């Protein structure tokens, strides 16, 4: 035992290597390996005659990817992800602010509990529950009609593109469910960011004559920005990849995740499915490099 | 060149089919049996004690059954390619792929005493019989139906036009936003079936073998339908909810949803319109390297047991492949087979995978194009 420990003491590089071997193997082989296999697949193509994958380098799959119908899918998904992210920031910020700053310790624990609790129940169940809430003969419409506010939902649903026959059959519905499902992932990083701002900075700001609004914009907001960006990484990437919500709520116009599923599962067109998977990867890579510049990773 | 290729291919197929051996006698059971099946197809009373057709079999033969459920035909093919399983309950699209992929072996029907009780219309069906050789035992079949709300329709609709064309329904409002369609690419065949009847100039014979022109015509019909459909369905329970809470009044559907909605007291009924309907037929097939062939043959015989067939039909909303199962089954009831579509066999275009070489030297649109095109239609293109 003793000689073993002195052996590792003498060869510190070796012991470091042994310690890192497992995680490195995991990252290198399983994670990066499957990722590069995926990338490689996207440069293959599908033979129309046999339906088999032709393992020769070609860009034809990418030509297919950029057909108008597929660009529609990508555009639709990215727009939804952006809108959901912006709305989450707007909804999450006041709540996170209350949790981190205004609430008493008891209320604060309660709020944290309320934010976290939905994460303990099944995601699918919550999505289906929302389908019932938003249905034409669902809870929300019932309330609106009791409050004589049906004109409001009718007006919204009358809008082109985002409207539809009912909330659960329109993009508005899809958006609301996305917003609800991913909201905790925005609230928590913002609250964490707010909590880390030392009170002394705000006191200094007001001592120097800063009114609350000015202190907020010049002190609080810049310091919490990394938290917001961190939260937006979650909401944006999760919306980009989700394939269950748009299948249950919405008007059946396909999103990226659904197309990947159907291309590899039903059609056996793995090259096109792989090419589709590359799209969110590229978008996220751009997004992350931007986020890094804004210092988001210090708040994770 | 292509002709040569086709010739070689068929030659190779004939050769490979003739060499695949079949069993001549059933020996002692091996004590185990593994089956790849659709969820709900092999029940041992776990979900509902009344539905159990495994326990008896195990007690009788000593073959302990293990089931691997698969969610799609592709998954079934993949599992069988992997090997290690004895049987698979393959649908019409998977069955031919398994036969041509040489993953399943020919069945010696002499070893299955109940073979003669199988519905004659199924005994030599094209999805499990190649050149007169049987590669499986019919298990269950069913048809898609036109489900409708009896409050919106004063009488049963006679045509699929209520889901394809802008129509004013009996209740005075348009069908726009109140009809649904299946969100799988195979639904293109439903459109083709409709055109086969209403537009004979296109010359559609088989809705699963479409030339480019026929395919484009079907897509145009589906684009027209897109304007009428609020949401496409893929999950049976979502569709049930849409009929209850979303004001949907007509859609292509399965007997499963109809039975559940009727049982819940909703004003729902179903019909098979004049154009006919698409449907599915499943076959139990034996792996070429099955580790437990004797137990497998015992199960093939057991699978035709009228009690099992009737119970399964009641459970799944399907039709037994053994007509005798329709009478005297407590779970299915006296009219169960008719409810599930027993009388509709002739009207059904059974599901199979579209391939490019669709016979007679014809060039058809292959399945992967059905997928991309249907995604485009759903996306509004």
XYZ file of C-alpha atoms in Angstrom:
681
model
C 0.000 0.000 0.000
C 2.697 2.381 1.029
C 4.832 1.602 -1.937
C 1.845 2.075 -4.188
C 1.165 5.524 -2.815
C 4.786 6.518 -3.125
C 4.735 5.195 -6.681
C 1.843 7.498 -7.543
C 3.569 10.318 -5.692
C 6.625 9.919 -7.867
C 4.649 9.600 -11.095
C 2.061 12.321 -10.614
C 1.303 12.602 -14.295
C 0.370 8.939 -14.398
C -1.992 9.242 -11.448
C -3.643 12.241 -13.076
C -4.080 10.223 -16.250
C -5.639 7.340 -14.335
C -8.026 9.689 -12.579
C -9.110 11.301 -15.814
C -9.226 8.121 -17.890
C -12.860 7.292 -17.214
C -14.388 10.740 -17.758
C -12.161 11.262 -20.791
C -13.221 7.958 -22.250
C -16.828 8.864 -21.668
C -16.480 12.271 -23.292
C -14.159 11.230 -26.052
C -15.571 7.927 -27.165
C -19.202 7.867 -26.211
C -20.085 11.514 -26.536
C -17.823 12.897 -29.247
C -17.757 9.532 -30.981
C -21.496 9.340 -31.429
C -21.569 13.002 -32.371
C -19.063 12.483 -35.153
C -20.902 9.360 -36.287
C -23.969 11.544 -36.558
C -22.067 14.159 -38.535
C -20.691 11.509 -40.854
C -24.185 10.113 -41.456
C -25.371 13.478 -42.672
C -22.876 13.275 -45.555
C -24.323 9.958 -46.725
C -27.485 9.674 -48.773
C -30.478 7.410 -49.222
C -30.728 5.218 -52.308
C -34.172 5.646 -53.835
C -34.245 2.132 -55.258
C -33.388 0.035 -52.232
C -34.129 2.500 -49.450
C -30.678 1.689 -48.047
C -28.151 4.245 -46.850
C -25.344 4.759 -49.386
C -22.115 5.214 -47.458
C -20.356 7.540 -49.877
C -19.548 11.180 -49.360
C -22.158 13.438 -50.898
C -23.719 16.814 -50.240
C -27.060 15.796 -51.718
C -28.607 15.345 -48.278
C -27.777 18.947 -47.465
C -29.294 20.063 -50.761
C -32.424 18.268 -49.614
C -32.180 19.930 -46.211
C -32.319 23.375 -47.794
C -35.466 22.676 -49.787
C -38.235 25.246 -49.121
C -40.380 22.880 -47.048
C -37.472 22.029 -44.736
C -36.405 25.672 -44.452
C -39.968 26.364 -43.326
C -39.531 23.809 -40.556
C -36.243 25.355 -39.427
C -37.589 28.900 -39.583
C -40.715 27.962 -37.662
C -38.733 26.247 -34.905
C -36.137 29.011 -34.514
C -38.806 31.719 -34.417
C -40.723 29.807 -31.762
C -37.532 29.319 -29.715
C -36.724 33.031 -29.877
C -40.221 34.166 -28.948
C -40.444 31.661 -26.097
C -37.062 32.821 -24.777
C -37.975 36.510 -24.850
C -41.329 35.879 -23.197
C -39.706 33.708 -20.505
C -37.328 36.548 -19.642
C -40.220 38.991 -19.309
C -42.302 36.638 -17.166
C -39.448 35.196 -15.110
C -37.680 38.398 -14.144
C -40.256 39.914 -11.764
C -40.758 36.571 -10.065
C -37.032 35.945 -9.717
C -36.608 39.483 -8.381
C -39.260 38.892 -5.739
C -37.691 35.583 -4.779
C -34.179 36.966 -4.498
C -34.859 40.377 -3.041
C -38.307 41.301 -1.851
C -39.754 38.185 -0.254
C -39.501 37.244 3.397
C -37.535 34.029 4.031
C -40.743 32.008 4.486
C -42.372 33.348 1.323
C -39.128 32.841 -0.490
C -38.966 29.140 0.327
C -42.589 28.821 -0.712
C -41.903 30.509 -4.047
C -38.904 28.301 -4.720
C -41.051 25.292 -3.932
C -43.773 26.468 -6.307
C -41.268 27.035 -9.101
C -39.595 23.664 -8.601
C -42.650 21.547 -7.932
C -43.788 21.181 -11.569
C -40.372 19.703 -12.356
C -41.126 16.773 -10.089
C -44.162 15.654 -12.073
C -44.119 14.102 -15.504
C -43.516 16.460 -18.355
C -45.901 14.592 -20.648
C -48.726 14.742 -18.122
C -48.311 18.499 -17.822
C -48.405 18.921 -21.594
C -51.595 16.888 -21.852
C -53.100 18.876 -18.989
C -52.460 22.051 -20.953
C -54.202 20.559 -23.942
C -57.313 20.229 -21.778
C -56.966 23.738 -20.387
C -56.657 25.287 -23.848
C -59.289 23.160 -25.616
C -62.258 24.802 -27.304
C -64.509 23.425 -24.585
C -61.783 23.646 -21.968
C -61.306 25.482 -18.683
C -59.793 28.654 -20.055
C -62.538 29.263 -22.599
C -65.155 28.599 -19.956
C -63.637 31.246 -17.704
C -63.338 33.711 -20.557
C -66.974 33.264 -21.503
C -68.087 33.676 -17.875
C -66.090 36.887 -17.700
C -67.530 38.018 -21.051
C -64.036 38.092 -22.466
C -64.552 35.648 -25.334
C -63.983 38.521 -27.764
C -60.403 38.614 -26.523
C -59.557 35.027 -27.412
C -61.611 35.244 -30.614
C -59.659 38.322 -31.633
C -56.344 36.617 -30.910
C -57.353 33.487 -32.777
C -58.512 35.544 -35.734
C -54.938 36.705 -36.342
C -53.255 35.209 -39.394
C -50.538 32.534 -38.958
C -50.598 32.399 -35.158
C -54.398 32.039 -34.905
C -56.606 28.996 -35.446
C -59.926 27.412 -34.584
C -59.060 27.213 -30.866
C -56.170 27.978 -28.534
C -55.019 24.370 -28.431
C -55.025 24.248 -32.246
C -52.924 27.364 -32.798
C -49.333 28.525 -32.461
C -50.480 30.710 -29.560
C -51.295 27.512 -27.687
C -47.975 25.892 -28.567
C -46.234 29.043 -27.394
C -48.102 29.145 -24.069
C -47.235 25.530 -23.300
C -43.573 25.996 -24.208
C -43.491 29.077 -21.996
C -45.015 27.233 -19.056
C -42.836 24.147 -19.383
C -39.472 25.936 -19.664
C -40.153 28.853 -17.300
C -38.432 27.327 -14.221
C -35.227 27.003 -16.233
C -35.285 30.783 -16.702
C -36.385 31.755 -13.201
C -33.683 29.819 -11.349
C -30.559 31.236 -13.074
C -31.940 34.777 -12.869
C -32.729 34.382 -9.169
C -29.256 32.951 -8.582
C -27.737 35.885 -10.465
C -29.718 38.418 -8.452
C -28.774 36.819 -5.154
C -25.091 37.120 -5.939
C -25.202 40.894 -6.342
C -23.820 42.370 -3.095
C -26.220 44.737 -1.379
C -23.332 47.119 -0.803
C -23.194 47.916 -4.524
C -26.780 49.083 -4.537
C -26.234 51.074 -1.351
C -23.209 52.691 -2.936
C -25.244 53.528 -5.990
C -27.962 55.235 -3.972
C -25.360 56.982 -1.783
C -23.973 58.456 -4.956
C -27.402 59.812 -5.826
C -28.703 57.044 -8.060
C -32.479 56.788 -8.096
C -33.863 53.199 -7.892
C -34.560 53.044 -11.633
C -31.075 54.251 -12.479
C -29.481 51.847 -9.993
C -31.428 49.058 -11.583
C -30.307 49.819 -15.129
C -26.716 50.734 -14.294
C -25.961 48.224 -11.531
C -28.450 45.370 -11.175
C -29.201 44.695 -14.822
C -25.617 44.438 -16.105
C -24.727 42.159 -13.202
C -27.705 39.870 -13.731
C -27.333 39.744 -17.514
C -25.161 36.611 -17.427
C -27.934 34.891 -15.448
C -30.498 35.881 -18.058
C -28.280 34.615 -20.855
C -27.720 31.344 -18.978
C -31.478 30.905 -18.618
C -32.024 31.719 -22.267
C -29.614 28.957 -23.264
C -31.936 26.499 -21.558
C -35.211 27.844 -22.932
C -33.816 28.350 -26.423
C -32.133 24.983 -26.824
C -34.935 23.051 -25.165
C -37.541 24.618 -27.466
C -35.303 23.972 -30.460
C -35.193 20.249 -29.780
C -38.620 19.475 -28.367
C -40.876 17.165 -30.346
C -43.689 16.384 -27.922
C -45.330 19.760 -27.290
C -45.877 20.683 -30.964
C -47.353 17.212 -31.499
C -49.941 17.588 -28.750
C -50.760 21.297 -28.858
C -50.731 23.276 -32.082
C -51.855 22.944 -35.663
C -49.581 20.027 -36.666
C -47.093 22.146 -38.577
C -43.890 20.173 -37.950
C -40.936 21.341 -35.816
C -37.305 20.191 -36.157
C -37.534 17.529 -33.434
C -40.591 15.938 -35.001
C -38.995 15.855 -38.428
C -35.868 14.187 -37.044
C -38.013 11.580 -35.323
C -40.113 10.817 -38.368
C -37.165 10.810 -40.791
C -35.159 8.311 -38.798
C -38.019 6.340 -37.268
C -40.655 6.068 -39.958
C -38.761 6.742 -43.148
C -35.422 5.150 -42.272
C -33.798 8.237 -43.821
C -31.029 8.535 -41.262
C -28.841 10.861 -43.387
C -31.566 13.506 -43.587
C -32.412 13.067 -39.904
C -28.714 13.593 -39.101
C -28.538 16.669 -41.310
C -31.574 18.049 -39.499
C -29.875 17.439 -36.148
C -26.870 19.420 -37.315
C -29.070 22.522 -37.692
C -29.808 23.082 -33.980
C -26.180 22.156 -33.224
C -24.904 24.945 -35.482
C -27.450 27.423 -34.155
C -26.559 26.545 -30.560
C -22.824 26.794 -31.266
C -23.324 30.334 -32.551
C -25.588 31.158 -29.641
C -23.162 29.766 -27.069
C -20.191 31.640 -28.453
C -22.246 34.821 -28.232
C -23.329 33.909 -24.699
C -19.733 33.300 -23.691
C -18.828 36.809 -24.800
C -21.586 38.098 -22.508
C -20.100 36.109 -19.626
C -23.045 33.763 -19.214
C -20.981 30.798 -18.094
C -19.884 32.527 -14.924
C -23.492 32.389 -13.747
C -24.200 28.725 -14.422
C -29.339 -2.976 -67.239
C -32.200 -2.465 -64.855
C -34.019 -5.433 -66.335
C -30.962 -7.601 -65.786
C -30.753 -6.437 -62.256
C -34.410 -7.233 -61.671
C -33.967 -10.666 -63.211
C -30.950 -11.459 -61.052
C -32.797 -10.208 -58.015
C -35.828 -12.386 -58.619
C -33.596 -15.362 -59.404
C -31.711 -14.847 -56.196
C -34.985 -14.563 -54.328
C -36.390 -17.758 -55.787
C -33.176 -19.575 -54.923
C -33.023 -18.239 -51.421
C -36.679 -19.004 -50.811
C -36.399 -22.571 -51.974
C -33.403 -23.380 -49.817
C -34.838 -22.043 -46.577
C -35.804 -25.147 -44.681
C -39.000 -25.628 -42.771
C -39.595 -27.884 -39.796
C -41.062 -31.328 -40.303
C -42.012 -32.271 -36.767
C -42.448 -30.594 -33.411
C -40.300 -31.902 -30.614
C -40.218 -31.337 -26.891
C -40.580 -27.670 -25.832
C -37.367 -25.787 -24.964
C -38.880 -24.191 -21.869
C -38.774 -20.639 -23.178
C -40.169 -18.460 -25.941
C -39.447 -14.843 -26.845
C -41.845 -12.786 -28.924
C -41.537 -9.319 -30.473
C -45.046 -7.867 -30.421
C -47.169 -4.746 -30.539
C -48.155 -3.437 -27.126
C -51.339 -5.176 -25.997
C -50.901 -8.136 -28.340
C -49.552 -10.651 -25.825
C -51.411 -10.141 -22.547
C -50.824 -12.160 -19.400
C -53.402 -10.441 -17.219
C -51.065 -7.739 -15.898
C -53.176 -4.878 -17.184
C -56.563 -6.491 -16.648
C -56.872 -10.002 -15.156
C -59.699 -10.833 -17.575
C -57.333 -10.532 -20.523
C -54.804 -13.320 -20.207
C -53.782 -15.736 -22.935
C -50.256 -16.524 -21.788
C -50.610 -18.157 -18.363
C -52.536 -21.179 -19.712
C -50.046 -21.659 -22.501
C -47.118 -21.619 -20.082
C -48.776 -24.128 -17.756
C -49.639 -26.416 -20.627
C -46.373 -26.387 -22.571
C -43.776 -25.300 -20.026
C -42.623 -22.626 -22.483
C -42.079 -19.444 -20.469
C -43.061 -16.488 -22.637
C -41.077 -13.267 -22.668
C -42.349 -10.350 -24.708
C -40.413 -7.489 -26.235
C -42.853 -4.778 -27.295
C -42.055 -2.646 -30.322
C -43.667 0.647 -31.227
C -43.087 0.746 -34.974
C -42.658 -1.673 -37.839
C -39.119 -0.417 -38.308
C -38.317 -1.299 -34.731
C -39.661 -4.794 -35.311
C -37.508 -5.276 -38.390
C -34.473 -3.980 -36.519
C -35.063 -6.322 -33.578
C -35.470 -9.316 -35.864
C -32.302 -8.380 -37.744
C -30.535 -8.315 -34.405
C -31.741 -11.872 -33.735
C -32.295 -13.839 -30.566
C -36.087 -13.781 -30.855
C -38.427 -16.568 -31.915
C -41.564 -14.848 -33.130
C -42.733 -11.437 -34.310
C -46.250 -10.090 -34.887
C -45.390 -8.249 -38.091
C -47.680 -5.854 -39.938
C -48.035 -5.841 -43.714
C -45.168 -3.471 -44.300
C -42.681 -5.292 -42.088
C -43.620 -8.827 -43.124
C -42.377 -8.630 -46.712
C -39.225 -6.872 -45.650
C -38.554 -9.718 -43.234
C -39.196 -12.337 -45.911
C -37.000 -10.688 -48.529
C -34.408 -9.934 -45.868
C -34.354 -13.671 -45.076
C -35.001 -13.103 -41.391
C -38.021 -15.392 -41.165
C -38.500 -19.027 -42.141
C -41.232 -20.804 -44.041
C -44.001 -22.284 -41.908
C -45.032 -25.914 -42.234
C -48.806 -25.546 -41.975
C -49.188 -29.301 -41.493
C -47.719 -28.856 -38.021
C -50.438 -26.373 -37.105
C -53.710 -28.297 -36.762
C -55.799 -25.117 -36.496
C -54.470 -23.726 -39.778
C -57.680 -24.823 -41.514
C -59.756 -22.665 -39.147
C -58.020 -19.475 -40.338
C -60.188 -17.116 -42.377
C -59.753 -18.331 -45.971
C -59.312 -14.791 -47.194
C -56.177 -14.537 -45.045
C -54.628 -17.969 -45.570
C -52.651 -17.010 -48.659
C -52.583 -13.244 -48.260
C -49.868 -11.510 -50.258
C -48.183 -9.986 -47.207
C -47.029 -13.333 -45.826
C -47.182 -15.717 -48.770
C -44.545 -15.565 -51.494
C -44.695 -17.987 -54.440
C -47.157 -20.179 -52.577
C -44.939 -20.520 -49.502
C -46.377 -19.333 -46.171
C -44.065 -17.332 -43.934
C -46.371 -16.856 -41.014
C -49.693 -17.384 -39.336
C -52.330 -14.621 -39.542
C -52.921 -13.112 -36.118
C -55.354 -10.178 -36.269
C -56.492 -7.512 -38.699
C -58.472 -4.323 -38.634
C -59.522 -1.415 -40.733
C -59.388 2.311 -40.435
C -62.880 3.756 -40.256
C -64.547 7.098 -40.751
C -65.504 8.182 -37.253
C -68.186 10.870 -37.048
C -70.311 12.748 -34.562
C -73.977 11.814 -34.879
C -75.055 15.299 -33.866
C -73.273 16.844 -36.835
C -74.363 14.153 -39.290
C -78.038 13.235 -39.508
C -77.064 9.997 -41.233
C -73.811 8.119 -41.771
C -71.596 9.884 -44.335
C -71.274 7.788 -47.488
C -68.019 9.308 -48.719
C -64.618 10.367 -47.420
C -65.365 13.698 -49.126
C -66.418 15.056 -45.721
C -62.763 15.077 -44.676
C -61.250 15.975 -48.067
C -63.572 18.625 -49.542
C -65.031 21.810 -48.116
C -68.553 20.673 -47.242
C -71.494 22.072 -45.328
C -72.511 19.410 -42.853
C -76.027 18.440 -41.797
C -75.822 20.712 -38.754
C -75.532 23.711 -41.051
C -71.899 24.717 -40.543
C -68.852 24.054 -42.668
C -66.494 21.187 -41.899
C -63.575 23.619 -41.863
C -61.544 23.196 -38.671
C -63.790 20.332 -37.573
C -62.182 17.374 -39.337
C -58.915 15.526 -38.756
C -56.510 13.312 -40.660
C -53.769 10.909 -39.571
C -50.350 12.558 -39.363
C -48.337 9.609 -40.729
C -47.113 9.675 -44.354
C -49.024 6.462 -45.037
C -52.133 8.629 -45.014
C -51.243 9.607 -48.590
C -52.670 6.178 -49.478
C -56.038 7.256 -48.072
C -56.017 10.213 -50.431
C -55.029 7.911 -53.294
C -57.864 5.541 -52.434
C -60.284 8.468 -52.611
C -58.909 9.496 -56.010
C -59.038 5.928 -57.268
C -62.790 6.108 -56.871
C -63.472 9.699 -57.875
C -60.889 10.300 -60.538
C -60.560 7.082 -62.559
C -58.628 8.937 -65.298
C -55.576 8.822 -63.053
C -55.589 5.044 -63.330
C -54.758 4.354 -59.682
C -54.933 0.641 -59.060
C -53.075 0.111 -55.811
C -52.999 3.130 -53.449
C -49.561 1.996 -52.191
C -48.022 1.931 -55.678
C -48.316 5.411 -57.103
C -46.639 6.845 -60.177
C -45.345 10.396 -60.005
C -48.498 11.804 -61.585
C -50.811 9.884 -59.256
C -48.696 10.813 -56.265
C -48.840 14.523 -57.133
C -52.609 14.327 -57.520
C -52.878 12.765 -54.055
C -50.665 15.506 -52.617
C -52.867 18.185 -54.172
C -55.885 16.638 -52.517
C -54.028 16.606 -49.208
C -53.056 20.269 -49.595
C -56.708 21.069 -50.062
C -57.410 19.045 -46.924
C -54.753 20.955 -44.948
C -57.005 24.042 -45.099
C -59.795 22.061 -43.429
C -57.783 20.298 -40.731
C -57.088 22.037 -37.447
C -54.796 19.343 -36.099
C -53.606 16.012 -37.451
C -53.801 13.115 -35.051
C -51.200 10.466 -34.225
C -52.064 9.558 -30.662
C -55.363 7.721 -30.144
C -56.028 9.432 -26.833
C -55.367 12.901 -28.196
C -57.920 12.186 -30.904
C -60.455 11.010 -28.344
C -59.942 14.255 -26.493
C -60.284 16.279 -29.701
C -63.645 14.652 -30.416
C -64.827 15.387 -26.864
C -63.407 18.828 -26.177
C -62.310 20.353 -29.439
C -65.460 20.140 -31.539
C -63.981 17.736 -34.108
C -66.806 15.885 -35.857
C -65.223 13.620 -38.498
C -61.916 11.864 -39.086
C -60.277 8.723 -40.290
C -59.758 6.642 -37.139
C -59.440 3.172 -35.611
C -62.260 1.079 -34.121
C -60.322 1.429 -30.838
C -61.209 5.132 -30.459
C -64.774 4.570 -31.646
C -65.332 1.848 -29.044
C -63.919 3.976 -26.233
C -65.961 7.043 -27.194
C -69.180 5.049 -27.591
C -68.532 3.375 -24.242
C -68.151 6.834 -22.704
C -71.606 7.770 -24.000
C -70.435 10.250 -26.648
C -72.606 10.710 -29.777
C -70.086 8.908 -31.973
C -70.443 6.289 -34.697
C -68.278 4.949 -37.494
C -68.684 3.776 -41.045
C -66.718 2.599 -44.058
C -67.613 4.913 -46.938
C -68.177 3.872 -50.548
C -64.521 4.408 -51.492
C -63.406 1.713 -49.054
C -60.719 2.209 -46.427
C -57.117 1.431 -45.594
C -56.334 -1.193 -42.988
C -53.734 -3.440 -41.415
C -53.192 -7.170 -41.054
C -50.642 -8.724 -38.707
C -48.903 -12.068 -39.046
C -46.972 -14.088 -36.482
C -43.658 -14.995 -38.121
C -40.857 -17.343 -37.076
C -37.239 -16.170 -37.023
C -34.902 -18.077 -39.300
C -32.549 -18.857 -36.380
C -35.217 -19.107 -33.694
C -33.619 -20.458 -30.490
C -36.857 -22.175 -29.403
C -38.556 -23.473 -32.574
C -40.621 -26.151 -30.832
C -42.109 -23.735 -28.341
C -42.656 -21.317 -31.229
C -44.709 -23.857 -33.175
C -46.710 -24.586 -30.036
C -47.442 -20.855 -29.758
C -48.397 -20.584 -33.433
C -51.008 -23.252 -32.808
C -52.070 -21.567 -29.561
C -52.347 -18.181 -31.299
C -55.231 -19.537 -33.395
C -57.177 -20.636 -30.322
C -60.681 -19.095 -30.698
C -60.729 -17.949 -27.074
C -57.418 -16.110 -27.482
C -58.463 -14.643 -30.831
C -61.770 -13.400 -29.427
C -60.277 -11.971 -26.231
C -57.551 -10.220 -28.189
C -60.073 -8.758 -30.640
C -62.066 -7.383 -27.714
C -58.928 -5.977 -26.107
C -57.439 -4.398 -29.218
C -60.528 -3.509 -31.256
C -59.339 -5.741 -34.065
C -60.839 -8.627 -36.026
C -59.862 -12.269 -35.327
C -58.205 -14.226 -38.095
C -60.232 -17.225 -36.941
C -63.939 -16.610 -37.714
C -64.998 -19.183 -35.099
C -63.738 -16.742 -32.450
C -66.637 -14.415 -33.219
C -69.276 -16.540 -31.564
C -69.612 -17.273 -27.895
C -66.850 -15.007 -26.646
C -67.835 -13.275 -23.459
C -65.408 -10.358 -23.710
C -66.044 -9.702 -27.388
C -69.832 -10.065 -27.233
C -72.052 -11.368 -29.969
C -71.686 -8.380 -32.269
C -68.025 -7.647 -31.443
C -66.625 -8.855 -34.759
C -69.123 -6.807 -36.764
C -68.397 -3.741 -34.642
C -64.691 -4.142 -35.320
C -65.240 -4.499 -39.071
C -65.445 -8.224 -39.902
C -67.694 -7.549 -42.886
C -65.437 -4.946 -44.453
C -62.630 -7.173 -45.672
C -63.301 -6.628 -49.377
C -63.341 -2.862 -48.974
C -59.939 -2.656 -47.353
C -56.679 -1.753 -49.007
C -54.242 -3.424 -46.627
C -51.211 -1.462 -45.560
C -47.843 -2.149 -47.187
C -44.674 -0.171 -47.711
C -44.472 1.730 -51.005
C -41.378 0.780 -52.988
C -39.808 2.239 -56.110
C -40.001 -0.957 -58.208
C -43.684 -1.643 -57.798
C -43.953 -4.464 -60.328
C -44.569 -4.723 -64.086
C -41.577 -2.508 -64.687
C -43.520 0.418 -63.258
C -41.614 3.169 -61.490
C -43.345 4.279 -58.283
C -42.670 6.928 -55.680
C -40.754 5.265 -52.814
C -41.722 5.585 -49.163
C -39.009 8.017 -48.110
C -40.445 10.513 -50.575
C -43.877 9.978 -49.075
C -42.352 11.103 -45.785
C -40.719 14.315 -47.035
C -43.760 15.228 -49.106
C -46.167 14.692 -46.238
C -44.044 16.830 -43.929
C -44.229 19.581 -46.565
C -48.021 19.220 -46.786
C -48.385 19.488 -43.002
C -46.166 22.566 -43.081
C -48.551 24.166 -45.569
C -46.609 23.635 -48.809
